[in-house]
Coordinates of C-alpha atoms in Angstrom, one line a residue:
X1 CA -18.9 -11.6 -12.8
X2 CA -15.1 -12.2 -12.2
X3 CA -13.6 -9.1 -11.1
X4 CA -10.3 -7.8 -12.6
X5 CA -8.1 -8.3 -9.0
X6 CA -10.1 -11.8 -8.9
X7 CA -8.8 -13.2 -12.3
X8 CA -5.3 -11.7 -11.6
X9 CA -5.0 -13.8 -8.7
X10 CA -6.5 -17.3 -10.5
X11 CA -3.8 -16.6 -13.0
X12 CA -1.2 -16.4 -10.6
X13 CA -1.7 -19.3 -9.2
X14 CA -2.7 -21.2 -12.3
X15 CA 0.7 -20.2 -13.6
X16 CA 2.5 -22.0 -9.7
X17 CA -0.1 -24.8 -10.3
X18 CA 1.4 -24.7 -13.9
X19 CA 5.3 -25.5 -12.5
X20 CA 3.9 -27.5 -9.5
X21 CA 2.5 -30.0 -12.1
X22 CA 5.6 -29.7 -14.6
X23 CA 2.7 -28.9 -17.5
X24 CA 2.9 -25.9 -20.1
X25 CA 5.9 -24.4 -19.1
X26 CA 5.5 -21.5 -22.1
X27 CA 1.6 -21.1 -20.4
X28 CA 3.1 -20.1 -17.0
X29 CA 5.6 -17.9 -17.7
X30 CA 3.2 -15.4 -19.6
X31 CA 0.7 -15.3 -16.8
X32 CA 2.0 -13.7 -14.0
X33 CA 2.5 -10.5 -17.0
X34 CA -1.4 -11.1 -17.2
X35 CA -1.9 -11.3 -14.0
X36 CA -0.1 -7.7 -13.6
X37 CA -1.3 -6.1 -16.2
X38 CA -5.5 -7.1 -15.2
X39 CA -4.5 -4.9 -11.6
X40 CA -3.7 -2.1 -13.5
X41 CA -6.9 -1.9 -16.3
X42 CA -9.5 0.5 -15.6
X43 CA -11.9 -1.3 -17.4
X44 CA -13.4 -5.0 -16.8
X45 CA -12.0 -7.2 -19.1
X46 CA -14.6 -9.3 -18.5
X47 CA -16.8 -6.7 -20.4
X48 CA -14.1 -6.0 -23.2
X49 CA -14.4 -7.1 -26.7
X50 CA -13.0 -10.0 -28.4
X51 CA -11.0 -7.3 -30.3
X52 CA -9.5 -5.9 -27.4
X53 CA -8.4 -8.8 -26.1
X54 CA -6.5 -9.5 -29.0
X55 CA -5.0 -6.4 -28.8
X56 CA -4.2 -6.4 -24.4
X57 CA -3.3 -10.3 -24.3
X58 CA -1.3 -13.0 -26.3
X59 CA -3.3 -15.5 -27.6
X60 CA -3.1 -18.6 -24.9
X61 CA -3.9 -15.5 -22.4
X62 CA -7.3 -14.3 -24.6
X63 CA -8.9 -17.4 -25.2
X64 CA -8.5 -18.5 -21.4
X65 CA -10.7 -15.6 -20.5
X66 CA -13.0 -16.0 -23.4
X67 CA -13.2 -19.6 -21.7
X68 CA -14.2 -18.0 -18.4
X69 CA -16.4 -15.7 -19.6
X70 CA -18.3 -18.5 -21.7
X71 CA -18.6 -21.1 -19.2
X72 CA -18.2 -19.4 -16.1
X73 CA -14.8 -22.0 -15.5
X74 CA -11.3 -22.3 -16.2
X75 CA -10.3 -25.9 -17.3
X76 CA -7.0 -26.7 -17.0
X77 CA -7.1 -24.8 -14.1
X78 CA -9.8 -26.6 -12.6
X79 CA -8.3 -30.0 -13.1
X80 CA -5.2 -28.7 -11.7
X81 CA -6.7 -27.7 -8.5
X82 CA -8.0 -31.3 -8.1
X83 CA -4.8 -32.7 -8.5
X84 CA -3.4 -30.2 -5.9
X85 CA -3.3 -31.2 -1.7
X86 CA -5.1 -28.1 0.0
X87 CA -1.7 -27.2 2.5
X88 CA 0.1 -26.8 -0.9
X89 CA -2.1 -23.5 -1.4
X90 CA -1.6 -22.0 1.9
X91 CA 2.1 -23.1 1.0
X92 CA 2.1 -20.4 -2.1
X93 CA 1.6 -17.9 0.3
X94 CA 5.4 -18.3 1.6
X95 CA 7.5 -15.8 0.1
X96 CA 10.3 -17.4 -2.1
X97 CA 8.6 -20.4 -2.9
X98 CA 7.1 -21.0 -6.1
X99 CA 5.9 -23.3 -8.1
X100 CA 9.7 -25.6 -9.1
X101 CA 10.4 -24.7 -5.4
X102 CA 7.4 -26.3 -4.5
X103 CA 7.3 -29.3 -6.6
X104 CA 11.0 -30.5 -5.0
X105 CA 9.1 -30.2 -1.6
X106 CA 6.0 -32.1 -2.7
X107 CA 7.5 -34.7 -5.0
X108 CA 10.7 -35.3 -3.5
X109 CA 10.3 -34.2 0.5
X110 CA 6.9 -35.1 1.1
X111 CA 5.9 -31.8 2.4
X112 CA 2.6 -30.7 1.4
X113 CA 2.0 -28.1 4.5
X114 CA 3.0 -25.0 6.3
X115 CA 3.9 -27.1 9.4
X116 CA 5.6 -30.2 7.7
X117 CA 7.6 -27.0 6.3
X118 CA 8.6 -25.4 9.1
X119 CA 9.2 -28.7 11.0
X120 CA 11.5 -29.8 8.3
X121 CA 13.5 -26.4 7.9
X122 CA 13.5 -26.1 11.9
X123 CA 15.1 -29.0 11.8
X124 CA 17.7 -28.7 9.3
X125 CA 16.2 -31.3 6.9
X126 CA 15.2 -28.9 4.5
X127 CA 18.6 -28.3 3.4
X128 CA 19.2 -31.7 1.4
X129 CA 16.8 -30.8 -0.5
X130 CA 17.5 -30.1 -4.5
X131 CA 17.5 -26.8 -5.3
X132 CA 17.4 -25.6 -0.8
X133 CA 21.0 -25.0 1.3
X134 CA 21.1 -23.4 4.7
X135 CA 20.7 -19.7 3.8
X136 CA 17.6 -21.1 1.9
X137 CA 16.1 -22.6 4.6
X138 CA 16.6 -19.7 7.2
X139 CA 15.2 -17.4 4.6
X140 CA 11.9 -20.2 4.3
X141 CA 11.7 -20.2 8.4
X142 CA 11.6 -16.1 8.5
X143 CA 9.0 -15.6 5.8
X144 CA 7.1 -18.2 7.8
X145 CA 7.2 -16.0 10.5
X146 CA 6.3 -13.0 8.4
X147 CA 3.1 -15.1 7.0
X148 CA 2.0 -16.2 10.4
X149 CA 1.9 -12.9 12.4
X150 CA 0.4 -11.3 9.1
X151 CA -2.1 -14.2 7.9
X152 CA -5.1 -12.1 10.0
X153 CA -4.5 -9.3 8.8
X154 CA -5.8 -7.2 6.3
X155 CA -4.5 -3.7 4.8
X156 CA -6.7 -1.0 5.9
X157 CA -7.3 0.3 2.4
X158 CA -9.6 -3.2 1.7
X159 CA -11.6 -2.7 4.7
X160 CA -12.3 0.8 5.3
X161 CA -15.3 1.3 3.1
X162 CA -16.7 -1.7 3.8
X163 CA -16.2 -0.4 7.2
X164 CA -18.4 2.9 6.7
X165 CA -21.0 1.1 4.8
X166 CA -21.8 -1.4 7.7
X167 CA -22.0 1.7 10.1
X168 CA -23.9 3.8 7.7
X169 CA -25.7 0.7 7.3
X170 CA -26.5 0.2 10.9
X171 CA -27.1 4.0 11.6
X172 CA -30.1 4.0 9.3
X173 CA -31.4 0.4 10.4
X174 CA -31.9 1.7 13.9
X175 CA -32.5 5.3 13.3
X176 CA -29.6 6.1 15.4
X177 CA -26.0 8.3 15.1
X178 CA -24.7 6.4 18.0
X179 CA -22.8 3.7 16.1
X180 CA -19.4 4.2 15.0
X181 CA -16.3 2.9 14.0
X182 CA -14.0 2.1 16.8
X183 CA -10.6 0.4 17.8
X184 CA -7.5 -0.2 14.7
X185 CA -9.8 0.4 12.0
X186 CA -11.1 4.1 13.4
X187 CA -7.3 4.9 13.8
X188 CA -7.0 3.8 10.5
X189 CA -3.8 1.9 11.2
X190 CA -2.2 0.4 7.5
X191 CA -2.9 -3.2 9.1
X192 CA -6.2 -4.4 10.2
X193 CA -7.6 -7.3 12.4
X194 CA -10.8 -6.7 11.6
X195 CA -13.7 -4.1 11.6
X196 CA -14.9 -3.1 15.1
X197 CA -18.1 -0.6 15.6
X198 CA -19.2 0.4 19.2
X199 CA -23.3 1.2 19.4
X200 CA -25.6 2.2 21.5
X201 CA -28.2 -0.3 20.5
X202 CA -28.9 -3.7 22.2
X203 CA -27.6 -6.8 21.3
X204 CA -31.0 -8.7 20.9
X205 CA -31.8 -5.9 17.5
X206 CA -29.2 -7.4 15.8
X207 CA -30.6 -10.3 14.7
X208 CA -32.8 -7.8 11.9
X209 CA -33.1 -9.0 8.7
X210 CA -31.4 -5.9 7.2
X211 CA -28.3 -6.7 8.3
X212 CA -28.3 -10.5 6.8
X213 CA -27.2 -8.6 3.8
X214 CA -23.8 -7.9 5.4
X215 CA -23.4 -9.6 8.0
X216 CA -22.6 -13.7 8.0
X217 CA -22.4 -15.8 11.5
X218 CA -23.6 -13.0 13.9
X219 CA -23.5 -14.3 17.4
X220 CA -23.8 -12.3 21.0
X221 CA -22.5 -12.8 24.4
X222 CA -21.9 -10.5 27.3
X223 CA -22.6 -7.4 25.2
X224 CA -20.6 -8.0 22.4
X225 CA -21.2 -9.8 18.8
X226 CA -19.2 -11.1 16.5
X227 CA -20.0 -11.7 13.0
X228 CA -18.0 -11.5 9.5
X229 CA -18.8 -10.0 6.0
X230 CA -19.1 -11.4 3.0
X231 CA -15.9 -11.4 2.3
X232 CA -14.2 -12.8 5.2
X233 CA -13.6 -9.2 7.0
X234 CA -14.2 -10.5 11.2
X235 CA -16.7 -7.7 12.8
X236 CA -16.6 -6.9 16.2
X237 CA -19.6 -5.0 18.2
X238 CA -19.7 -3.5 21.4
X239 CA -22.7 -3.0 22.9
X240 CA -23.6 0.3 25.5
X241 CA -25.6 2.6 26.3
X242 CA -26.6 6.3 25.1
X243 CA -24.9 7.7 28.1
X244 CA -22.1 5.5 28.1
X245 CA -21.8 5.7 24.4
X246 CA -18.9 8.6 23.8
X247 CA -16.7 7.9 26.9
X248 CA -16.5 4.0 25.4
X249 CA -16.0 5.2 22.2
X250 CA -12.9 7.2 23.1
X251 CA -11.7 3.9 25.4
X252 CA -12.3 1.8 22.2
X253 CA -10.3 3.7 20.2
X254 CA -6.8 5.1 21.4
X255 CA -4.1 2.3 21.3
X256 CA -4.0 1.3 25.2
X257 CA -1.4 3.5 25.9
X258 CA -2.9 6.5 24.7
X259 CA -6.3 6.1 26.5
X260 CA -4.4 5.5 29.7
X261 CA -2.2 8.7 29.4
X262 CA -5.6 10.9 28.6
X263 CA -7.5 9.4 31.7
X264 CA -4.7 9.6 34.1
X265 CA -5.7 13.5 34.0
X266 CA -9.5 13.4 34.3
X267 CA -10.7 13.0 38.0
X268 CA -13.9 12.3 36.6
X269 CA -15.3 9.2 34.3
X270 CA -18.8 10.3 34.4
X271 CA -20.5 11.0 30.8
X272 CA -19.0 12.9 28.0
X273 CA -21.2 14.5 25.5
X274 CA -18.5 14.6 23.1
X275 CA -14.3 13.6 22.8
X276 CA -13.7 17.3 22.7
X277 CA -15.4 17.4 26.1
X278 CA -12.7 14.8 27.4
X279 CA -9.7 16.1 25.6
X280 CA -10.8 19.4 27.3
X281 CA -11.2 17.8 30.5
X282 CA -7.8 16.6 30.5
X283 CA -6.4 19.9 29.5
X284 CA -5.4 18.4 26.3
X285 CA -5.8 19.8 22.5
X286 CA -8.6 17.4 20.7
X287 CA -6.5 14.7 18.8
X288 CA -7.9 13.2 16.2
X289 CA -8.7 9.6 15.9
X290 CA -5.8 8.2 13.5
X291 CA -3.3 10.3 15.7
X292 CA -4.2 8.1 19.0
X293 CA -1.4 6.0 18.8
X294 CA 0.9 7.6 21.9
X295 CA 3.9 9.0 19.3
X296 CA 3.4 12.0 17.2
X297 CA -0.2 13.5 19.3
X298 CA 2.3 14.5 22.5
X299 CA 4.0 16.6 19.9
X300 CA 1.2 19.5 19.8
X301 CA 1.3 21.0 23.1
X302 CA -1.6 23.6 23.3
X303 CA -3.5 23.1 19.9
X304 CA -3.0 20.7 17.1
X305 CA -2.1 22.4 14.1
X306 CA -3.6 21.8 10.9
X307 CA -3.0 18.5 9.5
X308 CA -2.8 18.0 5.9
X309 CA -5.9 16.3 4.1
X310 CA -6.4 15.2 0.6
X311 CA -8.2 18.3 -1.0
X312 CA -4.6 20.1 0.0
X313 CA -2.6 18.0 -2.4
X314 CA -2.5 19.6 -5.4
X315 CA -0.5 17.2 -7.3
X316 CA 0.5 13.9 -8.3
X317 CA 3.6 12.9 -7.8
X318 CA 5.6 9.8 -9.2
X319 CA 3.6 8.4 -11.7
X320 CA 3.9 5.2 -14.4
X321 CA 2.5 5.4 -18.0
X322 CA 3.2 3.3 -21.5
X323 CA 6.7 4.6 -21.5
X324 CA 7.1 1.7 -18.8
X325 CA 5.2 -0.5 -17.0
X326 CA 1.9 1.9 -16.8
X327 CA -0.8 0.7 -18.5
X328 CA -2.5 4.2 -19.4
X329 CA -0.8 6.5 -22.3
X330 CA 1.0 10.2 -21.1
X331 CA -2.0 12.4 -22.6
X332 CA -4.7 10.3 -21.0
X333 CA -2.8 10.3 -17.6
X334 CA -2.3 13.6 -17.8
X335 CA -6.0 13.8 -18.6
X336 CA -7.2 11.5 -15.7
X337 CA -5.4 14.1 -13.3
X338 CA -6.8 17.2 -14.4
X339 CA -10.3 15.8 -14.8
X340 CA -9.7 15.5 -10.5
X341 CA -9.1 18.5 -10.7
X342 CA -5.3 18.5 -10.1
X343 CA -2.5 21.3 -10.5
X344 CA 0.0 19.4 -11.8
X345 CA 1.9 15.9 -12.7
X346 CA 5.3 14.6 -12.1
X347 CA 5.5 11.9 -14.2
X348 CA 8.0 9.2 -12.9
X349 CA 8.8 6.3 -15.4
X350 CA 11.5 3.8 -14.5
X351 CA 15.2 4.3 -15.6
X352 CA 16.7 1.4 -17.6
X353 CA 18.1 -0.7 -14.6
X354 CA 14.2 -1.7 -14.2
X355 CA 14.3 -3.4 -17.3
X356 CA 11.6 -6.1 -16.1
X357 CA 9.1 -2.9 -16.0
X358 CA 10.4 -1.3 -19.3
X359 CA 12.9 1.3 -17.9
X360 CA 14.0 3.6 -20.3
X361 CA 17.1 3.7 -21.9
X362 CA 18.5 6.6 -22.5
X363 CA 17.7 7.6 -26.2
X364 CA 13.9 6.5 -25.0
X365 CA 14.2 8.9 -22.0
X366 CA 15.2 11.9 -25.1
X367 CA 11.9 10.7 -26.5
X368 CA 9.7 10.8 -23.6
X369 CA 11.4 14.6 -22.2
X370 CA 10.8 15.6 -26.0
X371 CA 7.0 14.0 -25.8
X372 CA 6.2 15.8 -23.0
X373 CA 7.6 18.7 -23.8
X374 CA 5.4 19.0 -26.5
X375 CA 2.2 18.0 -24.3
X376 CA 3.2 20.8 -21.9
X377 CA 2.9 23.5 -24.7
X378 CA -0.8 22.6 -25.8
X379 CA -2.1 22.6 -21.9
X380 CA -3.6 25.4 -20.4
X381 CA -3.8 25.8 -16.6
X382 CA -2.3 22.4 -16.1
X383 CA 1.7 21.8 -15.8
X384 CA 3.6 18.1 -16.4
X385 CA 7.1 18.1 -14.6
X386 CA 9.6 15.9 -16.0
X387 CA 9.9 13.4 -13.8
X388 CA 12.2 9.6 -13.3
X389 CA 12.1 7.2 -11.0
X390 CA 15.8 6.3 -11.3
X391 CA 16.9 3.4 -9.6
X392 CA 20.0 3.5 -7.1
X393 CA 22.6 0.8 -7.7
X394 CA 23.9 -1.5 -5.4
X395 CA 26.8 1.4 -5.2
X396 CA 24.6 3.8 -4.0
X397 CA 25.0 5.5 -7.1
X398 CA 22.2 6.7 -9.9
X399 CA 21.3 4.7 -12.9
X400 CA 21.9 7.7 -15.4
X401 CA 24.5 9.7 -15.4
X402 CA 24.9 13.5 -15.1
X403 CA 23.7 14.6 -18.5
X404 CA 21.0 13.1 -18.7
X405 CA 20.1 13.8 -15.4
X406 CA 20.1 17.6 -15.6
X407 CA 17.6 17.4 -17.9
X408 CA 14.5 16.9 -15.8
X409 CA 13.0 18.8 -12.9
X410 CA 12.4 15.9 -10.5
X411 CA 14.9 12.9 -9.7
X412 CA 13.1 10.2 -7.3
X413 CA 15.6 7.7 -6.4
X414 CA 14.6 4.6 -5.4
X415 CA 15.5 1.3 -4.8
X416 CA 14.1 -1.9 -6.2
X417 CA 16.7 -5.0 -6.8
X418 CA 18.6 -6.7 -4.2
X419 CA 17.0 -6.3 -1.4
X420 CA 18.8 -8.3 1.6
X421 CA 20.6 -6.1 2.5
X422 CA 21.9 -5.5 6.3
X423 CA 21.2 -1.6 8.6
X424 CA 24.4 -0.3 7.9
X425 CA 24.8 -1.8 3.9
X426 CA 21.2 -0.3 2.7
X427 CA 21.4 3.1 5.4
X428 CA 24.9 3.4 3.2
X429 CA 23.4 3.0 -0.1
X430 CA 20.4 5.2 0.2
X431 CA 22.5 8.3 2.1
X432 CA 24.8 8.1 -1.6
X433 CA 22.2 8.5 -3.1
X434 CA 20.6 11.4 -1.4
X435 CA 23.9 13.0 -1.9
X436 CA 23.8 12.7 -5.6
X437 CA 23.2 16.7 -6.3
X438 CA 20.3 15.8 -8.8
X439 CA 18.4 13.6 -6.2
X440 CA 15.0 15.4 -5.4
X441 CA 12.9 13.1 -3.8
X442 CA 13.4 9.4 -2.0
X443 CA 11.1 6.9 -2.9
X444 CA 10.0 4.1 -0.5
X445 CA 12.6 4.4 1.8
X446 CA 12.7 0.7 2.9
X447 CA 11.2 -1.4 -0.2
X448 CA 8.6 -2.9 2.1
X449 CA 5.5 -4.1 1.1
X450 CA 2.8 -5.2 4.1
X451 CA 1.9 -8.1 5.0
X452 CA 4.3 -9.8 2.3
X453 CA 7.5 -8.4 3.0
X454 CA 9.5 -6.2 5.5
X455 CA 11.8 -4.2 3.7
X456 CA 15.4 -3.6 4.5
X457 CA 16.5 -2.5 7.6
X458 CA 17.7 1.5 7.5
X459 CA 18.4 3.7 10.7
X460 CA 16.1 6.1 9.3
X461 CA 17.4 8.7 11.7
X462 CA 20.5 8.7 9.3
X463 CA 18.8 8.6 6.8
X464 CA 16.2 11.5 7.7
X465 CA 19.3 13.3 8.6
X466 CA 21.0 12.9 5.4
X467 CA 17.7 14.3 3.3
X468 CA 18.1 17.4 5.6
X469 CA 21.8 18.4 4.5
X470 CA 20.7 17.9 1.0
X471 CA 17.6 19.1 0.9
X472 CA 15.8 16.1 -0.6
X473 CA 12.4 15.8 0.0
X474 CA 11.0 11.8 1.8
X475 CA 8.3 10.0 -0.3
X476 CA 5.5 8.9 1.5
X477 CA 4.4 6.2 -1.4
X478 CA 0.6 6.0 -0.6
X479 CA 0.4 2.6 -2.4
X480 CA -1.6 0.8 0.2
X481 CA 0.1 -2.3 0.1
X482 CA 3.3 0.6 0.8
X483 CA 2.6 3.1 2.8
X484 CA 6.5 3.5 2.9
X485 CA 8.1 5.5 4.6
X486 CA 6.5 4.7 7.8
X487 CA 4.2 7.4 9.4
X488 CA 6.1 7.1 13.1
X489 CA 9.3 8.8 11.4
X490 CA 7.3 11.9 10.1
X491 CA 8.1 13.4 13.6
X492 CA 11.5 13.5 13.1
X493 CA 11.4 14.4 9.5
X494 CA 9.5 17.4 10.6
X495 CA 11.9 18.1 13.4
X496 CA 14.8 17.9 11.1
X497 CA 12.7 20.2 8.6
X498 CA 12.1 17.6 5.8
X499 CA 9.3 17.4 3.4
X500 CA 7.1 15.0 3.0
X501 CA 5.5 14.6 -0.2
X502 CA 2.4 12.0 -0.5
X503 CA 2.8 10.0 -4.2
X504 CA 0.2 7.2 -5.6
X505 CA 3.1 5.7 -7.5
X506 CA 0.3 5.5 -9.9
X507 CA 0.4 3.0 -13.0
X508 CA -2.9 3.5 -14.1
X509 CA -5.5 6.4 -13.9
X510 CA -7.5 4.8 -10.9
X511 CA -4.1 4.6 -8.8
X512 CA -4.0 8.5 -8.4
X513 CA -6.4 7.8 -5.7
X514 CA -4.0 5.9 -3.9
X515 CA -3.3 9.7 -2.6
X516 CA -6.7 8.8 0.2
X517 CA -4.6 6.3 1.9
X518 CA -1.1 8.0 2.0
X519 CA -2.6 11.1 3.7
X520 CA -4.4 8.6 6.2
X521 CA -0.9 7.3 6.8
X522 CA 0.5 11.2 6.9
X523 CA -2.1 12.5 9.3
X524 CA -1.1 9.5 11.8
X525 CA 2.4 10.4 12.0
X526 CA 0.9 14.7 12.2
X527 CA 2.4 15.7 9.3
X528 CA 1.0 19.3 8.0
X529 CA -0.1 21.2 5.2
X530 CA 2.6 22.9 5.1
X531 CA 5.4 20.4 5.9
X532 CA 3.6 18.5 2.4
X533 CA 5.7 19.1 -0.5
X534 CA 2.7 18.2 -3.3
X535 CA 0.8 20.7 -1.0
X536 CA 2.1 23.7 -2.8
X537 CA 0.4 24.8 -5.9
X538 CA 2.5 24.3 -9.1
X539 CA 4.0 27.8 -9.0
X540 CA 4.9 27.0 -4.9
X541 CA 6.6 23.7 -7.0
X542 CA 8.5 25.8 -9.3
X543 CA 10.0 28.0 -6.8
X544 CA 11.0 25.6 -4.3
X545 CA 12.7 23.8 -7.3
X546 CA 14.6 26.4 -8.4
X547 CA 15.6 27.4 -4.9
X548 CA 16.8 23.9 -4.0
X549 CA 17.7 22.2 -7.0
X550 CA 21.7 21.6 -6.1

């Protein structure tokens, strides 16, 4: 069956296929809107009701997945495939070029692949093309960049319970707890090459048949195998020995740096029967796997204090629902948070400069305070704060004004519209806002997203600085694909005495979870319970709102 994220990205690039081919012009430009909203359902829409998909998607959209769900095909998007050379695919992947973009290369340049691309831009040629000029073309030659160095990659948060399934997997195939996770994955950096797994299990074992069910092309040479699961995830196995098996561990996962600072103290390399044993060896508080990265671990001195972990968040902070581009209603949100067992909500919908996600304008934002006002009053033991993600203007001001903005409890300013910006431009624009007395949290401090784009450039330091005179709490947004601000400036936050607080920027139920993979991202750069704003209870929330709110 075709999964939800599957169909989502067929759509997307049945709607470039759609341009490419000049063909259904209307067709294309309602399926990327698809194509968004399938990420955000909880439910399979290949299981819903013809009903229901009346009801979720306009007509042209339902019957193409009651197509696919009757014949197991797509058509039109099949015969647009044929029609399409293969380098124009990987092509798609360059960010700014769609589908018109793409069909002046192809039809009138001749360039049908990533290299003919960046020949032709490298070269200046790219520039006479309709609809390119110079700034295009530099633009075209940096996201080419961007695609090469991140086309082997893969975000952490899709590999990492593959990655304890295989060793779970292995650890019960040979009856041994010597296999583990090891190297990037192990750290649980936000970008991944692979999955890598030291074990103390021979080579010549891994040829069972148990493993055939996860593992494809698995080959061995001088103690190491190489394989790849079924979905195109590379593994990597190191082979040793039980005695060797916890001092290779630790080597195998530290960044290099790390591992050469912590065995620059031992006098010894003989075995270890556990990290703590080496840690202790060197004199050293234990530091735990995702903190081996030689930045914020130095930090801790003579023991590590207690990092935060997801049971300590005890809410959810900066969340979508209907009232913009969420896909679940305010009760049942609210609903899908306490049934997690959840304090509290801030609920975060877009102001009205965000009109391509349904931002509200003003008299809708009356209506949605007023809405849950009224939700507030018939919960027990559960407490929504009234919440916006407002967005901050090219000015550096707010997109409401001051009235309106008194009215609720948590302001998280963000940025989302032009983003090319230069250091001292967007480190400008974001320290306005900060200063805007109803700010209360920044969201995603640079816009990034990984592997696609890189964000604007800020000096954080400013910026960090800037949050501390005002007393505005920094957003660690724990979408995956996120993960922004970046976990190496939590030392300084916490230097500067800035909170931190971890938010899914949910816009659907099964987003809250996106908490797992912010405080993966939190813990790397040591950031503690009680440096983690959503860490306090609601009452701690209340309190520190009415202490600081400026």
């Amino acid at each position: 069956m075709v999964s939800n994220s599957e169909l989502s990205r067929l759509f997307s690039i049945f709607a470039e296929l759609l341009l490419l081919h000049d063909k259904n012009v209307r067709l294309a430009g309602l399926l990327p809107g698809a194509a968004y909203r399938l990420k955000r359902m909880n439910a399979e829409v290949m299981e819903v009701a013809v009903k229901e998909l009346a009801a979720q998607f306009r007509p042209q959209v339902a019957g193409i997945i009651r197509e696919l769900k009757n014949t197991g095909t797509i058509s039109a998007l099949d015969e647009l495939i044929t029609l399409t050379p293969p380098g124009l695919f990987e092509m798609v992947s360059i960010r700014g070029l769609g589908g018109k973009k793409l069909s002046s290369l192809w039809k009138v340049a001749k360039i049908d692949t990533i290299e003919g691309l960046h020949d032709a831009a490298r070269s200046g040629k790219l520039r006479n093309v309709p609809g390119f000029g110079a700034k295009t073309e530099q633009n075209i030659l940096k996201a080419i960049e961007t695609y090469n160095v991140s086309r082997d990659r893969f975000h952490y948060a899709t590999v990492a319970d593959s990655a304890d399934a295989l060793v779970k997997q292995m650890q019960k195939v040979f009856s041994t707890k010597l296999v583990s996770l090891c190297g990037e994955v192990r750290r649980q950096t936000l970008t991944v090459e692979g999955i890598e797994i030291i074990a103390a299990v021979p080579a010549l074992k891994f040829r069972s048949a148990a493993l055939r069910k996860s593992l494809v092309a698995l080959t061995s040479a001088k103690g190491i195998s190489h394989a790849h699961t079924f979905d195109e995830i590379p593994v990597t196995i190191y082979h040793t020995t039980q005695k060797k098996f916890t001092g290779e561990l630790f080597i195998r996962t530290g960044s290099a740096a790390h591992v050469e600072k912590v065995m620059a103290k031992i006098k010894s390399d003989g075995a270890f029967a556990s990290e703590e044993a080496i840690y202790k060896k060197a004199s050293l508080p234990f530091i735990v796997p995702e903190m081996r990265e030689d930045l914020a671990e130095w930090n801790f001195k003579s023991k590590t204090p207690r990092l935060v972990t997801h049971d300590d968040i005890k809410g959810v902070v900066h969340n979508h629902t209907t009232w913009s581009d969420g896909v679940d209603s305010l009760p049942d949100f609210v609903n899908g948070c306490k049934t997690r067992g959840y304090e509290y909500v801030v609920i975060a919908d877009h102001s009205r400069n965000a009109h391509y996600a349904g931002g509200l304008k003003e008299e809708r934002a009356l209506q949605q305070l007023k809405a849950i006002n009224d939700l507030n009053k018939k919960l027990k033991g559960f407490r929504i704060f009234k919440g916006i993600e407002c967005d901050i203007l090219v000015s550096g001001e707010l997109d409401y004004g001051r009235d309106l903005l008194k009215q609720y409890e948590v302001v998280i300013v963000s940025v989302h519209q032009l983003l090319k910006m230069d250091e001292s431009k967007a480190t400008k624009r974001l320290i306005q806002a900060i200063e805007n007395p109803f700010t209360t949290i920044l969201g995603h401090m640079t816009g990034r997203k990984l592997l696609l784009r890189p964000g604007y450039p800020v000096n954080a330091k400013k910026v960090i600085d800037a949050c501390a005179a005002n007393n505005v709490i920094i957003e660690i947004n724990a979408n995956p694909y996120r993960l922004d601000m970046d976990w190496t400036h939590i030392p300084y936050a916490i230097k500067k005495g800035v909170m931190i607080s971890i938010d899914p920027d949910a816009h659907s139920i099964a987003e809250i979870d996106n908490i797992r993979w912010g405080v993966s991202a939190a813990r790397k750069g040591g950031l503690t319970t009680d440096m983690t704003w959503n860490a306090m209870p609601a009452s701690g929330v209340v309190k520190w709102l009415k202490e600081n709110r400026k």
